[in-house]
Amino acid sequence: MAKTLTQEFVKGLWEEVPPFRLVLGLCPVLAVTTTVENGIGMGIATTFVLVCANTLVSLLRNIIPSRVRIACFILIIATFVTLVELLMQAFAYPLFLALGIFIPLIVVNCVVLGRSEAFASKNRPINAIADGLGIGIGFTLSLGALGAVREVLGNGTFLGMEVFGPSFVPFTFMIEAPGAFVGLGLMLCIMNFIGKK
Amino acid sequence: MREMIKMVIVVTVLASFSGGLLASVRNGTKERIEVAQLTFVKGPAIQKIMEGSSNDPIEDRFSLTINDTEMDFFVGKFDGKPKTVAFEGFGRGYGGDMGVMVGIDIEKETVHGVAVTTHAETPGLGSLAADDPGFVSQFKGKPLDKSVKLTQDGGLINALGGATVTSRAVCNAAEQIVRLYEENKEQISEKTKSF
């Protein structure tokens, strides 16, 4: 119990922010960040799954036999992911169309399983919630930031609004797949640069 | 042995619990998902066809089983009367199947309007079937006979430049709808008038 709740929460925002510091869960990071909206939508879905899965895993941590723990974690995560998928279809269908296959793929996102295995299964529920929320929000902000860079440069818009006016020629490379790698690389570089000071 | 039993029990209980939870959520959201799919996938096409109708065609829908497949029909009211019914047909386009929504005026027995719902046609060429209202507006008011064909096939529809395959796919879908309507006219018009 060395860390307080606030510390558990805050570490996800900077120190252990998944895509940039842990370099985990890159598949959705690269695939869906073509716009800010998609990035944040994906981030919120992942946050929901993270918090719910962390809570449940932490509550059941003394019941789940350690030899089948991974199976149980995946089962819990898959349940919440399917829940998110159904709810998104019912209430945010356009977002569901935009994110497509990447919603069901949250099941195999290593950030979610990683937090269950490394944190929630060893800590009290309240700490697990703080941890899930922190990591989730960090993940959402990272996706939003990468989405913003790509959308502004690649499409000349931010959340669908024009940024540069009609004379701007979109740098479409940024919203294609290679642009995701370049964008991510540059952001990693900036993060490391700031972190070194 | 004891540990073995515990493992089996924990996984079984967990699995059945999540199964039950998901089943109930699925039941609860089923209707909303259906409406959302109709609104966002077929909705824009239906709105285009039923422009100026006094009701919401997505709300006023019925389904019929025709040739062993269940089809959705959308009713449009004009001047207070349910006069138009729209349903979806498919044609083989250049990039795979194209979904085409066709509205039929059951009083005048003419085509009320045509709109593309789903397609994977070449952007800028075949995609104009969906984006350019000029092409599909040619169908408006055409009688329900051989006229919903391309001019080179003996009909009255001019093909899109550079996209004959796409244009023919739209016509084929429209023809298919017209044929289905002719074959099941009584059933369809009876249901339509009940709104």
Coordinates of C-alpha atoms in Angstrom, one line a residue:
Chain A
M1 CA 0.0 0.0 0.0
A2 CA 2.8 2.4 -0.8
K3 CA 0.8 4.5 -3.3
T4 CA -2.3 6.5 -2.6
L5 CA -5.4 6.4 -4.7
T6 CA -4.5 9.7 -6.4
Q7 CA -1.1 8.3 -7.3
E8 CA -2.7 5.2 -8.8
F9 CA -4.9 7.4 -10.9
V10 CA -2.3 9.9 -12.0
K11 CA 0.3 7.4 -13.1
G12 CA -1.9 6.4 -16.0
L13 CA -2.0 10.0 -17.2
W14 CA 1.7 10.5 -17.7
E15 CA 4.2 8.0 -16.1
E16 CA 2.6 4.9 -17.5
V17 CA 0.4 6.3 -20.3
P18 CA -0.2 3.1 -22.4
P19 CA 0.6 3.9 -26.0
F20 CA 3.5 6.3 -25.4
R21 CA 5.2 5.1 -22.3
L22 CA 4.4 1.4 -22.2
V23 CA 4.0 1.3 -26.0
L24 CA 1.2 -1.2 -25.5
G25 CA -2.1 -1.6 -27.3
L26 CA -0.8 -0.1 -30.5
C27 CA -3.3 -1.8 -32.9
P28 CA -6.2 0.4 -32.1
V29 CA -3.9 3.4 -31.6
L30 CA -2.7 3.1 -35.2
A31 CA -5.9 2.0 -36.8
V32 CA -8.7 4.3 -35.5
T33 CA -7.0 7.6 -34.9
T34 CA -7.8 9.0 -38.3
T35 CA -10.1 11.6 -36.6
V36 CA -10.3 13.0 -33.1
E37 CA -13.8 11.7 -32.7
N38 CA -12.9 8.1 -33.6
G39 CA -9.9 8.2 -31.3
I40 CA -11.8 9.5 -28.3
G41 CA -14.7 7.2 -29.0
M42 CA -12.4 4.2 -29.0
G43 CA -10.7 5.5 -25.9
I44 CA -14.0 5.9 -24.0
A45 CA -15.0 2.3 -25.0
T46 CA -11.6 1.0 -23.8
T47 CA -11.8 3.0 -20.6
F48 CA -15.3 1.5 -19.8
V49 CA -14.0 -2.0 -20.4
L50 CA -10.9 -1.3 -18.3
V51 CA -12.7 0.1 -15.3
C52 CA -15.4 -2.7 -15.3
A53 CA -12.9 -5.5 -15.9
N54 CA -10.5 -4.2 -13.3
T55 CA -13.3 -3.9 -10.7
L56 CA -14.6 -7.4 -11.3
V57 CA -11.2 -9.0 -11.5
S58 CA -10.3 -7.3 -8.2
L59 CA -13.5 -8.4 -6.5
L60 CA -13.0 -12.0 -7.6
R61 CA -9.2 -12.1 -7.1
N62 CA -9.4 -14.5 -4.2
I63 CA -12.0 -16.8 -5.8
I64 CA -10.4 -17.2 -9.2
P65 CA -7.9 -20.1 -9.1
S66 CA -4.5 -18.9 -10.4
R67 CA -4.2 -21.7 -13.0
V68 CA -7.2 -20.6 -14.9
R69 CA -6.9 -16.9 -14.2
I70 CA -6.1 -15.8 -17.8
A71 CA -9.2 -17.7 -19.0
C72 CA -11.3 -16.0 -16.4
F73 CA -9.9 -12.5 -17.2
I74 CA -10.5 -13.0 -20.9
L75 CA -14.1 -14.1 -20.1
I76 CA -14.7 -11.0 -18.0
I77 CA -13.2 -8.7 -20.5
A78 CA -15.0 -10.3 -23.4
T79 CA -18.3 -9.9 -21.6
F80 CA -17.8 -6.2 -21.1
V81 CA -16.5 -5.7 -24.7
T82 CA -19.7 -7.3 -26.1
L83 CA -21.7 -5.1 -23.8
V84 CA -20.0 -2.0 -25.1
E85 CA -20.5 -3.3 -28.7
L86 CA -24.2 -3.7 -28.2
L87 CA -24.6 -0.4 -26.4
M88 CA -22.7 1.4 -29.1
Q89 CA -24.8 -0.2 -31.8
A90 CA -27.9 0.9 -30.0
F91 CA -26.9 4.5 -29.1
A92 CA -24.0 5.6 -31.3
Y93 CA -24.4 3.7 -34.5
P94 CA -22.3 6.0 -36.7
L95 CA -19.4 5.6 -34.3
F96 CA -19.8 1.9 -34.4
L97 CA -19.6 2.0 -38.2
A98 CA -16.4 4.0 -38.0
L99 CA -14.7 1.8 -35.5
G100 CA -15.9 -1.4 -37.0
I101 CA -13.9 -4.5 -36.1
F102 CA -11.7 -2.6 -33.6
I103 CA -14.5 -2.7 -30.9
P104 CA -14.6 -6.5 -30.6
L105 CA -10.8 -6.4 -30.8
I106 CA -10.6 -4.6 -27.4
V107 CA -10.9 -8.1 -26.0
V108 CA -7.3 -8.8 -27.1
N109 CA -6.0 -5.3 -26.3
C110 CA -3.0 -6.1 -24.1
V111 CA -3.5 -2.9 -22.0
V112 CA -6.8 -4.3 -20.7
L113 CA -5.5 -7.8 -20.0
G114 CA -2.2 -6.3 -18.7
R115 CA -4.0 -4.2 -16.1
S116 CA -6.1 -7.2 -15.0
E117 CA -3.1 -9.4 -14.6
A118 CA -0.5 -7.0 -13.3
F119 CA -2.7 -4.8 -11.1
A120 CA -6.3 -5.7 -10.5
S121 CA -5.6 -9.3 -9.5
K122 CA -3.3 -8.1 -6.7
N123 CA -5.0 -5.0 -5.4
R124 CA -8.2 -3.9 -3.7
P125 CA -11.2 -2.9 -5.9
I126 CA -11.0 0.8 -5.1
N127 CA -7.3 0.9 -6.2
A128 CA -8.2 -1.1 -9.2
I129 CA -10.9 1.3 -10.2
A130 CA -8.5 4.3 -9.8
D131 CA -5.9 2.4 -11.8
G132 CA -8.4 1.5 -14.6
L133 CA -9.7 5.0 -14.8
G134 CA -6.3 6.6 -14.9
I135 CA -4.9 4.3 -17.6
G136 CA -8.2 4.6 -19.5
I137 CA -8.2 8.3 -19.5
G138 CA -4.5 8.4 -20.4
F139 CA -5.3 6.0 -23.3
T140 CA -8.2 8.2 -24.4
L141 CA -6.2 11.4 -24.3
S142 CA -3.3 9.7 -26.3
L143 CA -5.7 8.5 -28.9
G144 CA -7.4 12.0 -29.0
A145 CA -4.0 13.7 -29.3
L146 CA -2.8 11.4 -32.1
G147 CA -6.2 11.7 -33.8
A148 CA -6.0 15.5 -33.6
V149 CA -2.5 15.6 -35.2
R150 CA -3.6 13.3 -38.0
E151 CA -7.0 14.9 -38.6
V152 CA -5.6 18.5 -38.6
L153 CA -2.7 17.7 -40.9
G154 CA -4.4 15.0 -43.0
N155 CA -7.8 16.5 -43.5
G156 CA -7.5 20.1 -42.4
T157 CA -10.3 19.7 -39.9
F158 CA -10.7 19.3 -36.1
L159 CA -13.7 17.4 -34.9
G160 CA -15.2 18.1 -38.4
M161 CA -14.6 21.8 -38.3
E162 CA -12.4 23.5 -40.9
V163 CA -9.1 24.8 -39.3
F164 CA -7.1 26.3 -42.1
G165 CA -9.6 27.7 -44.5
P166 CA -10.2 26.7 -48.2
S167 CA -6.6 27.4 -49.4
F168 CA -5.2 24.5 -47.3
V169 CA -4.2 21.4 -49.2
P170 CA -4.7 18.4 -47.0
F171 CA -1.6 16.3 -46.3
T172 CA -3.5 13.1 -46.9
F173 CA -0.5 10.9 -46.1
M174 CA -1.2 11.5 -42.4
I175 CA -4.6 9.8 -42.4
E176 CA -3.3 6.8 -44.3
A177 CA -1.7 3.9 -42.4
P178 CA 1.9 5.0 -42.7
G179 CA 0.9 8.4 -41.3
A180 CA -0.1 6.7 -38.1
F181 CA 3.4 5.3 -37.6
V182 CA 5.0 8.6 -38.3
G183 CA 2.6 10.4 -36.1
L184 CA 3.1 7.9 -33.3
G185 CA 6.9 8.1 -33.7
L186 CA 7.0 11.8 -33.5
M187 CA 4.8 11.9 -30.4
L188 CA 6.9 9.2 -28.7
C189 CA 9.9 11.4 -29.5
I190 CA 8.4 14.5 -28.0
M191 CA 7.3 12.5 -24.9
N192 CA 10.8 11.2 -24.4
F193 CA 12.3 14.6 -24.9
I194 CA 10.1 16.2 -22.3
G195 CA 10.5 13.2 -20.0
K196 CA 14.3 13.5 -20.0
K197 CA 14.4 17.0 -18.4
Chain B
M1 CA -8.6 -33.1 -7.5
R2 CA -10.3 -30.5 -5.3
E3 CA -8.5 -27.7 -7.1
M4 CA -9.6 -29.2 -10.4
I5 CA -13.3 -29.1 -9.3
K6 CA -12.9 -25.6 -8.1
M7 CA -11.5 -24.4 -11.4
V8 CA -14.3 -26.0 -13.4
I9 CA -16.9 -24.5 -11.1
V10 CA -15.5 -21.0 -11.2
V11 CA -15.2 -20.9 -14.9
T12 CA -18.7 -22.4 -15.4
V13 CA -20.3 -20.0 -13.0
L14 CA -18.5 -17.0 -14.5
A15 CA -19.4 -18.1 -18.1
S16 CA -23.0 -18.7 -17.4
F17 CA -23.3 -15.4 -15.5
S18 CA -21.8 -13.4 -18.4
G19 CA -23.9 -15.4 -20.9
G20 CA -27.1 -14.5 -19.0
L21 CA -26.1 -10.8 -18.7
L22 CA -25.3 -10.5 -22.4
A23 CA -28.5 -12.3 -23.4
S24 CA -30.6 -9.9 -21.4
V25 CA -28.7 -6.8 -22.7
R26 CA -29.1 -8.1 -26.2
N27 CA -32.8 -8.5 -25.8
G28 CA -33.1 -5.1 -24.3
T29 CA -31.2 -3.3 -27.1
K30 CA -32.4 -5.4 -30.0
E31 CA -35.1 -3.0 -31.1
R32 CA -33.0 0.1 -30.8
I33 CA -30.2 -1.6 -32.8
E34 CA -32.6 -2.5 -35.6
V35 CA -33.9 1.1 -35.7
A36 CA -30.3 2.5 -35.7
Q37 CA -29.3 0.2 -38.5
L38 CA -32.2 1.2 -40.6
T39 CA -31.7 4.9 -39.9
F40 CA -28.0 5.0 -40.7
V41 CA -27.7 2.4 -43.4
K42 CA -31.0 2.5 -45.3
G43 CA -32.3 5.7 -43.8
P44 CA -30.6 8.2 -46.1
A45 CA -31.8 6.4 -49.2
I46 CA -35.3 6.1 -47.8
Q47 CA -35.4 9.8 -47.0
K48 CA -34.3 10.6 -50.5
I49 CA -37.0 8.6 -52.0
M50 CA -39.7 9.7 -49.7
E51 CA -38.9 13.3 -49.7
G52 CA -41.9 15.4 -48.7
S53 CA -43.8 12.5 -47.1
S54 CA -45.9 13.4 -44.1
N55 CA -44.8 10.5 -41.9
D56 CA -41.5 8.8 -41.0
P57 CA -41.1 5.9 -43.4
I58 CA -38.7 4.1 -41.0
E59 CA -41.3 4.1 -38.3
D60 CA -44.0 3.0 -40.6
R61 CA -42.6 -0.3 -41.9
F62 CA -43.8 -3.8 -42.2
S63 CA -42.2 -7.0 -43.2
L64 CA -43.3 -9.8 -45.5
T65 CA -41.8 -13.1 -46.4
I66 CA -41.4 -13.3 -50.1
N67 CA -39.7 -16.4 -51.7
D68 CA -38.6 -17.5 -48.3
T69 CA -36.8 -14.3 -47.5
E70 CA -38.1 -11.7 -45.1
M71 CA -38.1 -8.3 -46.6
D72 CA -38.7 -4.9 -45.0
F73 CA -41.1 -2.5 -46.6
F74 CA -41.2 1.2 -45.9
V75 CA -44.4 3.2 -46.3
G76 CA -44.5 6.8 -47.3
K77 CA -47.7 8.9 -46.8
F78 CA -48.4 11.7 -49.2
D79 CA -51.4 14.0 -48.9
G80 CA -52.4 12.0 -45.9
K81 CA -52.6 8.7 -47.7
P82 CA -50.2 5.8 -47.7
K83 CA -49.4 5.9 -51.4
T84 CA -45.8 4.8 -51.7
V85 CA -43.9 1.7 -50.6
A86 CA -40.2 1.2 -50.8
F87 CA -38.1 -1.8 -50.5
E88 CA -34.5 -2.9 -51.3
G89 CA -33.1 -5.0 -54.1
F90 CA -29.6 -6.0 -55.1
G91 CA -27.7 -5.8 -58.4
R92 CA -24.2 -7.0 -59.2
G93 CA -22.1 -3.9 -59.7
Y94 CA -18.4 -3.4 -60.6
G95 CA -17.3 -3.7 -57.0
G96 CA -19.7 -6.3 -55.7
D97 CA -23.4 -6.3 -54.8
M98 CA -25.1 -2.9 -54.7
G99 CA -28.2 -2.3 -52.5
V100 CA -30.8 -0.3 -54.3
M101 CA -33.9 1.1 -52.6
V102 CA -36.9 1.5 -54.9
G103 CA -40.1 3.3 -54.1
I104 CA -43.2 2.4 -55.9
D105 CA -46.4 4.5 -56.2
I106 CA -49.1 1.9 -55.7
E107 CA -51.9 4.2 -57.0
K108 CA -50.4 5.3 -60.2
E109 CA -48.3 2.1 -60.6
T110 CA -45.1 4.0 -61.4
V111 CA -41.7 4.2 -59.9
H112 CA -41.7 6.9 -57.2
G113 CA -37.9 7.1 -56.7
V114 CA -34.7 5.1 -56.6
A115 CA -31.7 5.5 -54.3
V116 CA -28.5 3.5 -53.7
T117 CA -28.1 2.2 -50.1
T118 CA -24.8 0.3 -50.1
H119 CA -22.1 0.0 -52.8
A120 CA -18.4 -0.4 -53.3
E121 CA -18.2 1.2 -56.8
T122 CA -15.2 3.2 -58.1
P123 CA -15.2 6.6 -56.6
G124 CA -15.9 9.3 -59.1
L125 CA -17.3 6.9 -61.7
G126 CA -19.7 4.2 -60.4
S127 CA -20.1 6.0 -57.1
L128 CA -22.0 8.7 -58.9
A129 CA -25.0 6.4 -59.0
A130 CA -25.2 7.1 -55.3
D131 CA -23.9 10.7 -55.2
D132 CA -25.3 12.3 -58.4
P133 CA -29.1 12.7 -58.1
G134 CA -29.2 13.2 -61.9
F135 CA -28.9 9.5 -62.7
V136 CA -31.4 8.1 -60.2
S137 CA -33.9 10.8 -60.8
Q138 CA -34.4 9.4 -64.3
F139 CA -36.4 6.5 -62.7
K140 CA -38.9 8.9 -61.2
G141 CA -42.4 8.4 -62.7
K142 CA -41.4 5.6 -65.0
P143 CA -44.1 3.0 -65.6
L144 CA -43.6 -0.5 -64.1
D145 CA -42.6 -2.3 -67.2
K146 CA -39.5 -2.8 -69.3
S147 CA -38.7 0.9 -69.2
V148 CA -36.5 0.6 -66.1
K149 CA -33.6 -0.6 -68.3
L150 CA -30.7 1.1 -69.9
T151 CA -31.4 2.6 -73.3
Q152 CA -29.0 0.2 -74.9
D153 CA -31.0 -2.7 -73.4
G154 CA -34.2 -1.3 -74.7
G155 CA -35.3 0.8 -71.8
L156 CA -35.5 4.5 -71.0
I157 CA -32.6 5.1 -68.6
N158 CA -29.4 6.7 -69.8
A159 CA -26.3 5.0 -68.4
L160 CA -23.7 7.0 -66.4
G161 CA -20.7 7.9 -68.5
G162 CA -17.9 5.3 -67.9
A163 CA -20.0 3.3 -65.5
T164 CA -22.2 1.0 -67.6
V165 CA -21.8 -1.9 -65.3
T166 CA -22.9 0.1 -62.3
S167 CA -25.8 1.6 -64.2
R168 CA -26.9 -1.8 -65.3
A169 CA -26.7 -3.1 -61.7
V170 CA -29.0 -0.3 -60.5
C171 CA -31.5 -1.1 -63.3
N172 CA -31.3 -4.8 -62.6
A173 CA -32.1 -4.2 -59.0
A174 CA -35.0 -1.9 -59.9
E175 CA -36.3 -4.5 -62.3
Q176 CA -36.1 -7.1 -59.6
I177 CA -38.1 -4.9 -57.3
V178 CA -40.7 -4.1 -59.9
R179 CA -41.0 -7.9 -60.7
L180 CA -41.4 -8.7 -57.0
Y181 CA -44.0 -6.0 -56.6
E182 CA -46.0 -7.2 -59.6
E183 CA -45.9 -10.8 -58.3
N184 CA -47.0 -9.9 -54.8
K185 CA -49.0 -6.8 -55.6
E186 CA -52.1 -7.7 -53.6
Q187 CA -50.3 -8.5 -50.4
I188 CA -48.0 -5.5 -50.6
S189 CA -50.7 -2.9 -51.4
E190 CA -53.0 -4.3 -48.8
K191 CA -50.4 -4.0 -46.1
T192 CA -49.4 -0.5 -47.3
K193 CA -52.9 0.8 -47.2
S194 CA -53.4 -0.4 -43.6
F195 CA -51.1 2.4 -42.4

